[in-house]
Amino acid sequence: MSARAPSRSDALLAAADDELILGWRDSEWTGIAPSLEEDVAFSSIAQNEIGHARALYELAARETGGDADALAFDREPAEYRCCPLVELRRLEWADTIARHWLYETADAVRIEHMTASDWPELAGLARKIQREEAYHRLHADMWVDRLTGGEERARLAQALQGAWPYALGVLDGALRERFRERVAARLPWFDAGGDPGAEHARGAHTVELRPLWDEMTMVRRSVPGAQW
Amino acid sequence: MTSEAQFLEHVQSGGVVEAGDPMPDEYRALLVKFIAMHGNSELMGVLPERDWILRAPTLQRKLALTAKVQDEVGHAQLIYRVCEDLGAPREELLDDLLEGRAKFHNVFHYPTRTWGDVGVIAWLIDAAAIVSQKALLKCSYAPYARIMKKICWEESFHILHGRDVILAMMNGTDEQRELVQEAVIRWWGPIMQFHGTRMPPEKDLVLQYRIKTKDNESLRQEFLDGYVPQIRELGLEVPDPALRYDEGEGRWLYTEPDWDELRQVVSGHGPASADRLDLRRRMRDANAWVRRAVLADAA
């Protein structure tokens, strides 16, 4: 990535990196989800996220050069623009559902915003992504509604609290406030106040990104420049 | 003639059996054991590949591998439903699997070491599996035969994906070709054991009841017919100096597979058996509260 003033492709890369890294985390459930149905569901969501990442990278590559794979795999970890929320390893179901729901809620706000972009290709792509993300939100909503009994509610509440500062780091300014309003409206029992710390906001990375990147790129790095 | 003999004659002459039809206990028990092993294999077959979804070297490969593995889980789901209709609940089958009381295919007891393994599994192991599965399309138990159509259709895409992964590597660098050759060497033994020992057909009850329609050796020969020429055409060596097609006998000759290894492995003593079952047990226990929550909702 060249060092230059923020451009319209920066926001695109941020969204693409979020989708790639979250898709990667979703794939960690493959084969070990709580039920076969959820295994299939998370696999399907992971495929959508990776597919969205690819489409966003392709659009970004028109401005930055390179191709989608190079953007996805050939940057150093510090160059990724994903938010810390998606980097977190959350291989516990309540944590996964909390992150899933918070991310999908924030992502809906971001995609709505993108559909109004004056960059026609981005607006068109955002409308396409929006159609698929609607199903992710239905899935996330279903789980939030389902985990309402005593033990489950306590687990979900704790998981939401843990993820909340990171969730506030997905979006900035007016979009963040719109996200906060939606969370408060949907979960009246949850305290949606506060601000993200520097370590929760986009631009910071958690210690969990490096091992993820090591694993994600290990085959590709093993024979540099090869076709796979 | 007893009703059991009539049943046997019915299925042997091409008759089919539906879920609600009367059937001998022996047939039902054989079906559950056979079909559950298939379901278990689809499910355990996810584990050798799951790590490589995370390591896939391009976005396209990542998408294809995720879709393939998702298919396998979907197959397990379909297959366990067939078992459920036969009176074996999914939870019970899963417990049997995790506690080592049920079996799964030998090839899923081995570790995957490189991206070459990912290609060889999707290409050759899925090819060996589809040969077996096609022989189930005419299974006497109609509900199983029906889902096998969908399964075979999807598996044929997995083979194409596997072949594409292999072709990309064979057209790549020396290092990549070496990864493929090493993987073929690593997997050849388990592949040759995959279809099982040469059991005389008259002693194989699964065959007698026409649950499967071809004996083990015929399946192995069919696999060799289809794939040895393809392997060699790509410039890969099969690690068996005795492997050759004998025109006179009209069949492939090969070094006797290591049947002791097969017996060891499928009884849960393969190099990755314990780790894989342990991972599943840990996740079952960690996720137990989720299943309780869902079941409470359903009640």
PDB file of C-alpha atoms in Angstrom, chain B residues 6-12 14-24 27-28 31 82 86 138-146 209-211:
ATOM      1  CA  GLN B   6     -39.276 -63.767   1.246  1.00  0.00           C
ATOM      2  CA  PHE B   7     -37.790 -60.438   2.257  1.00  0.00           C
ATOM      3  CA  LEU B   8     -34.350 -61.545   1.085  1.00  0.00           C
ATOM      4  CA  GLU B   9     -35.785 -62.679  -2.230  1.00  0.00           C
ATOM      5  CA  HIS B  10     -37.661 -59.388  -2.558  1.00  0.00           C
ATOM      6  CA  VAL B  11     -34.530 -57.243  -2.129  1.00  0.00           C
ATOM      7  CA  GLN B  12     -32.299 -59.563  -4.157  1.00  0.00           C
ATOM      8  CA  GLY B  14     -34.528 -55.602  -7.106  1.00  0.00           C
ATOM      9  CA  GLY B  15     -37.391 -54.834  -4.721  1.00  0.00           C
ATOM     10  CA  VAL B  16     -37.081 -51.764  -2.531  1.00  0.00           C
ATOM     11  CA  VAL B  17     -37.968 -51.065   1.089  1.00  0.00           C
ATOM     12  CA  GLU B  18     -39.461 -47.840   2.430  1.00  0.00           C
ATOM     13  CA  ALA B  19     -39.121 -46.448   5.959  1.00  0.00           C
ATOM     14  CA  GLY B  20     -42.505 -47.680   7.173  1.00  0.00           C
ATOM     15  CA  ASP B  21     -42.324 -51.137   5.572  1.00  0.00           C
ATOM     16  CA  PRO B  22     -41.893 -54.236   7.714  1.00  0.00           C
ATOM     17  CA  MET B  23     -38.290 -55.435   7.655  1.00  0.00           C
ATOM     18  CA  PRO B  24     -36.289 -58.103   9.491  1.00  0.00           C
ATOM     19  CA  TYR B  27     -31.731 -55.868   7.993  1.00  0.00           C
ATOM     20  CA  ARG B  28     -32.652 -52.844  10.094  1.00  0.00           C
ATOM     21  CA  LEU B  31     -28.748 -50.621   7.708  1.00  0.00           C
ATOM     22  CA  VAL B  82     -32.267 -41.565   7.398  1.00  0.00           C
ATOM     23  CA  LEU B  86     -34.865 -46.326  11.296  1.00  0.00           C
ATOM     24  CA  LYS B 138     -29.498 -48.865  -6.193  1.00  0.00           C
ATOM     25  CA  CYS B 139     -29.587 -49.673  -2.484  1.00  0.00           C
ATOM     26  CA  SER B 140     -32.580 -51.796  -1.470  1.00  0.00           C
ATOM     27  CA  TYR B 141     -33.445 -49.204   1.175  1.00  0.00           C
ATOM     28  CA  ALA B 142     -35.063 -46.515  -0.940  1.00  0.00           C
ATOM     29  CA  PRO B 143     -34.732 -43.480   1.409  1.00  0.00           C
ATOM     30  CA  TYR B 144     -30.960 -44.004   1.502  1.00  0.00           C
ATOM     31  CA  ALA B 145     -30.752 -44.487  -2.275  1.00  0.00           C
ATOM     32  CA  ARG B 146     -32.678 -41.247  -2.797  1.00  0.00           C
ATOM     33  CA  TYR B 209     -29.412 -57.650   1.417  1.00  0.00           C
ATOM     34  CA  ARG B 210     -28.413 -55.396  -1.504  1.00  0.00           C
ATOM     35  CA  ILE B 211     -27.633 -52.518   0.866  1.00  0.00           C
TER      36      ILE B 211
END
